[in-house]
């Protein structure tokens, strides 16, 4: 079978690899669509500190069950060959402290498909049956492959307990910022989006943002005070420039929450007094903790993830697709590979 294979940093090929088989508790998935994430581009370039090589990349994928392994967990015994599934890429040990408190996405022995173990940009991949979530057969494969990116939004909105009475500022209208926007709008919150590109703000408006602020031209802190009168109850940072962090603390309302999704290793200078005075919650969110069922529900309620898909390529043109994201970040949103 063929797979998108990063042998070592900067070397990406479509390679012929041995056909995997479903082990105990696993299903074999015939992959039909896989999304490309910024983190895949980083693994390709050798700038993802968590990746191990060689690696079949891809953690946003969907396909059909091609074979069932032995001893499937009780809740997955209903799975059949031919079922359409989206695969949650997070695998965890189940026994460490974070697992014991329902946070398997930060398991001490976390393994993510496409990062720590071979992933979904392959014609076939064997995955734990527990990670395979059945989706309606009438959904296009592309839609099913969008569940993982939306699980990032579901996780952060769950961690911050976003409700219909919230006002949310989403920093950044890239693919992740837009998934957070769409999730928060579905929940019923009022959402403002900040970005430096008018074209992205226009997209955010079409997807339900009440207010778009061009933070390159406008004073975002003033705009947020005007919008809310007392500061923003929930800020989700999908830009993740450490230098902006002090401003987030200033914009947050008393009792506000600030969620952070970035992977920067640079320090941010913050004023601790703001945290105490306003009793702020500063919340990290990584991957997702069992959010696939919730996202499947969102899609069933009319959230249309295909609005974020800008390009599709056959997987044999994976390198071209990854290069496009790199070279034309402003023209690409979500880029998918089909298999
Ligand atoms: Mn991703």
XYZ file of C-alpha atoms and ligand atoms in Angstrom:
340
model
C 0.000 0.000 0.000
C 1.043 3.583 -0.573
C 1.510 6.242 2.090
C 2.752 9.804 2.516
C 6.067 9.129 4.151
C 8.481 11.547 5.788
C 11.688 9.527 5.989
C 13.568 12.331 7.711
C 13.103 16.087 7.963
C 12.691 17.684 4.513
C 12.216 14.342 2.731
C 8.586 13.642 1.824
C 7.572 10.946 -0.659
C 4.691 8.723 -1.571
C 6.232 5.389 -0.577
C 5.246 1.737 -0.901
C 4.922 0.305 2.618
C 3.822 -3.085 4.003
C 0.063 -3.551 4.319
C -0.958 -3.177 7.993
C -3.390 -5.611 9.618
C -5.891 -5.154 12.434
C -4.441 -6.393 15.716
C -6.303 -7.157 18.928
C -8.889 -4.474 19.628
C -8.155 -2.758 16.323
C -9.861 -2.131 13.008
C -8.216 -1.733 9.641
C -9.335 1.467 7.914
C -9.241 2.047 4.158
C -8.562 5.799 4.201
C -10.537 8.003 1.783
C -9.686 11.562 2.888
C -7.098 13.209 5.121
C -6.666 16.851 6.045
C -3.315 18.603 6.085
C -2.540 20.479 9.271
C 0.131 23.070 9.978
C 1.720 20.458 12.230
C 2.127 18.084 9.248
C 4.041 20.825 7.457
C 6.226 21.194 10.571
C 6.949 17.450 10.681
C 7.916 17.612 7.004
C 10.294 20.521 7.662
C 11.698 19.089 10.884
C 10.333 21.920 13.031
C 7.909 19.861 15.141
C 9.810 19.081 18.372
C 7.404 16.216 19.205
C 7.728 14.230 15.973
C 9.703 11.016 15.547
C 11.053 9.772 12.169
C 10.520 8.070 9.820
C 6.818 8.810 9.893
C 3.619 8.387 7.885
C 1.990 11.736 8.657
C -1.708 12.654 8.964
C -3.940 12.899 12.026
C -7.158 14.203 10.391
C -8.577 11.250 8.502
C -11.630 9.210 7.661
C -12.337 6.075 5.729
C -14.179 2.810 5.711
C -13.685 -0.198 7.945
C -11.893 -2.822 5.832
C -11.340 -5.504 8.497
C -12.058 -6.125 12.174
C -9.461 -7.380 14.643
C -10.206 -9.784 17.477
C -11.449 -8.741 20.915
C -13.001 -5.387 20.093
C -13.999 -3.400 23.199
C -17.665 -4.005 24.187
C -18.847 -0.555 23.061
C -17.370 -1.139 19.586
C -18.665 -4.671 18.922
C -21.317 -3.196 16.634
C -18.693 -2.035 14.109
C -18.950 -3.737 10.720
C -16.824 -3.939 7.621
C -17.986 -1.122 5.311
C -18.866 1.317 8.111
C -17.712 4.859 7.481
C -15.530 6.106 10.321
C -13.556 9.148 11.390
C -10.552 8.338 13.531
C -9.659 10.173 16.729
C -5.845 10.341 16.531
C -5.315 10.548 20.315
C -4.284 7.345 22.087
C -3.599 7.235 25.807
C -2.522 4.774 28.512
C -5.678 4.978 30.636
C -3.806 4.753 33.948
C -1.723 7.917 34.457
C -2.945 10.945 36.423
C -4.345 12.930 33.437
C -6.111 9.809 32.126
C -7.564 9.164 35.602
C -9.175 12.617 35.609
C -10.641 12.344 32.105
C -7.886 14.179 30.238
C -6.470 11.482 27.918
C -5.379 14.148 25.418
C -2.547 15.098 27.769
C -1.771 11.517 28.816
C 1.736 11.124 30.234
C 2.298 8.458 27.576
C 0.350 10.219 24.822
C 0.653 8.821 21.306
C -0.917 10.658 18.409
C -1.401 9.060 14.993
C 0.765 10.851 12.465
C 3.084 12.285 15.123
C 4.307 9.553 17.488
C 3.046 6.624 15.417
C 2.279 6.178 11.722
C -0.796 8.155 10.739
C -3.644 8.420 8.311
C -2.114 9.678 5.062
C -1.984 6.123 3.842
C -4.257 3.858 1.852
C -4.668 1.677 4.955
C -4.063 2.188 8.655
C -4.819 -0.021 11.669
C -6.269 1.911 14.620
C -7.823 1.008 17.987
C -11.531 0.346 17.440
C -12.138 2.694 20.383
C -10.819 5.549 18.215
C -13.076 4.807 15.236
C -16.302 6.848 15.269
C -19.071 5.896 12.862
C -20.406 8.701 10.672
C -23.459 8.701 8.380
C -22.773 6.988 5.052
C -24.261 9.905 3.134
C -21.571 12.306 4.405
C -18.804 13.046 1.889
C -15.409 11.719 3.029
C -14.162 15.299 3.146
C -16.738 16.171 5.765
C -15.770 13.201 7.933
C -12.095 14.167 7.681
C -12.981 17.611 9.100
C -14.092 16.163 12.443
C -10.585 16.256 13.914
C -9.920 19.952 13.243
C -13.319 20.766 14.744
C -12.490 18.596 17.766
C -9.830 21.208 18.603
C -12.602 23.815 18.759
C -14.911 21.508 20.721
C -12.139 20.869 23.224
C -11.306 24.503 23.844
C -14.984 25.487 24.080
C -15.551 22.637 26.521
C -12.472 23.463 28.617
C -13.641 27.093 28.861
C -17.305 26.136 29.379
C -18.514 28.370 26.567
C -22.277 28.993 26.746
C -24.952 30.772 24.721
C -24.670 33.828 26.974
C -20.929 34.233 26.310
C -19.165 36.880 24.335
C -16.095 35.408 22.715
C -13.090 37.025 21.083
C -11.315 34.664 18.701
C -7.781 35.809 17.981
C -6.901 34.763 14.437
C -9.094 33.733 11.502
C -6.921 30.909 10.178
C -8.377 27.386 9.968
C -8.322 26.824 13.749
C -9.717 30.256 14.614
C -12.543 29.671 12.143
C -13.426 26.267 13.630
C -13.616 27.907 17.069
C -15.803 30.677 15.613
C -18.191 28.182 14.004
C -18.399 26.075 17.176
C -19.059 29.092 19.395
C -21.719 30.415 16.976
C -23.438 27.013 17.022
C -23.438 27.087 20.834
C -25.174 30.471 20.546
C -22.391 32.779 21.778
C -21.735 36.202 20.266
C -18.334 36.169 18.610
C -15.812 38.810 17.549
C -12.795 37.843 15.465
C -9.462 39.672 15.195
C -7.013 39.234 12.326
C -4.717 41.428 10.248
C -6.190 40.317 6.906
C -9.472 41.774 5.671
C -10.134 38.765 3.432
C -10.061 36.449 6.445
C -12.298 38.786 8.448
C -14.759 38.737 5.572
C -14.839 34.930 5.758
C -15.321 35.162 9.533
C -18.303 37.473 8.960
C -19.864 35.015 6.507
C -19.434 32.257 9.101
C -21.320 34.179 11.777
C -18.884 36.560 13.482
C -20.783 39.576 14.796
C -17.724 41.804 14.633
C -14.434 41.640 12.743
C -11.531 43.766 13.897
C -8.466 44.341 11.764
C -5.928 44.458 14.570
C -3.285 45.751 12.169
C -5.281 48.925 11.521
C -7.631 49.225 14.489
C -6.996 49.359 18.225
C -8.297 45.953 19.300
C -8.323 46.763 23.025
C -10.496 49.841 22.418
C -12.796 47.950 20.066
C -13.318 45.194 22.653
C -14.135 47.708 25.365
C -16.657 49.335 23.028
C -18.144 45.948 22.127
C -18.529 44.648 25.665
C -18.396 47.669 27.979
C -16.477 45.684 30.602
C -13.956 43.425 28.882
C -14.282 40.092 27.110
C -15.570 37.089 29.100
C -13.860 34.506 26.876
C -10.801 34.961 24.685
C -9.540 32.087 22.533
C -6.041 32.688 21.235
C -5.520 30.949 17.906
C -2.757 33.357 16.846
C -0.395 32.535 19.657
C 2.144 35.289 19.314
C 3.633 35.505 22.823
C 3.993 39.300 22.555
C 0.183 39.603 22.369
C -0.395 37.790 25.656
C -0.228 40.881 27.912
C -2.938 42.465 25.769
C -5.192 39.417 26.228
C -4.958 39.868 30.004
C -5.924 43.533 29.641
C -8.890 42.760 27.351
C -10.349 40.006 29.537
C -13.262 40.935 31.779
C -13.140 40.217 35.508
C -13.895 36.501 35.959
C -12.885 36.041 32.324
C -11.209 33.065 30.711
C -8.304 33.058 28.285
C -7.635 29.894 26.307
C -4.356 29.228 24.590
C -3.864 26.867 21.649
C -0.316 27.665 20.524
C 2.999 25.862 20.599
C 5.398 28.778 20.918
C 8.487 28.191 23.006
C 9.190 31.892 23.367
C 8.332 33.523 26.700
C 5.475 35.995 27.123
C 5.718 38.826 29.607
C 2.563 39.112 31.688
C 1.443 41.227 34.625
C 0.443 38.760 37.379
C -1.684 41.409 39.100
C -4.172 41.261 36.198
C -4.708 37.557 36.859
C -5.376 38.023 40.572
C -7.294 41.271 40.371
C -9.718 39.943 37.766
C -9.510 36.331 38.966
C -8.797 35.186 35.426
C -8.654 31.578 34.286
C -5.824 30.898 31.860
C -6.523 27.612 30.155
C -4.431 25.478 27.832
C -6.160 23.275 25.286
C -4.451 20.570 23.280
C -5.889 18.058 20.794
C -9.225 16.731 22.102
C -10.615 14.689 24.967
C -13.218 12.382 23.428
C -14.861 15.191 21.484
C -15.605 13.262 18.260
C -19.207 12.439 19.289
C -19.863 16.096 20.055
C -18.479 17.252 16.693
C -20.518 14.612 14.842
C -23.534 16.084 16.651
C -22.509 19.627 15.581
C -22.294 18.529 11.937
C -25.703 16.887 12.303
C -27.107 20.190 13.614
C -26.098 21.980 10.432
C -22.543 23.186 11.056
C -21.039 22.858 7.579
C -17.292 22.147 7.845
C -16.867 21.965 4.085
C -16.977 25.770 4.001
C -13.394 25.693 5.295
C -12.052 23.405 2.559
C -10.112 25.468 0.016
C -8.279 22.775 -1.965
C -8.266 19.031 -2.632
C -5.459 16.942 -4.120
C -5.020 13.252 -4.817
C -2.633 11.919 -2.150
C -0.026 11.172 -4.817
C 0.385 14.964 -5.041
C 0.938 15.361 -1.298
C 4.152 17.283 -1.662
C 2.514 19.800 -3.990
C -0.317 20.219 -1.456
C 2.027 20.776 1.490
C 4.112 23.223 -0.538
C 0.963 25.161 -1.472
C 0.088 25.674 2.216
C 3.638 26.829 2.827
C 3.830 29.160 -0.170
C 0.291 30.562 -0.261
C -0.938 30.679 3.336
C -3.383 33.447 2.473
C -5.068 31.558 -0.364
C -5.377 28.255 1.487
C -7.672 27.345 4.339
C -8.109 23.606 4.818
C -6.340 21.484 2.198
C -7.381 17.829 1.902
C -5.877 14.767 0.289
C -8.124 12.149 -1.270
C -7.231 8.458 -1.456
Mn -4.568 19.214 13.009
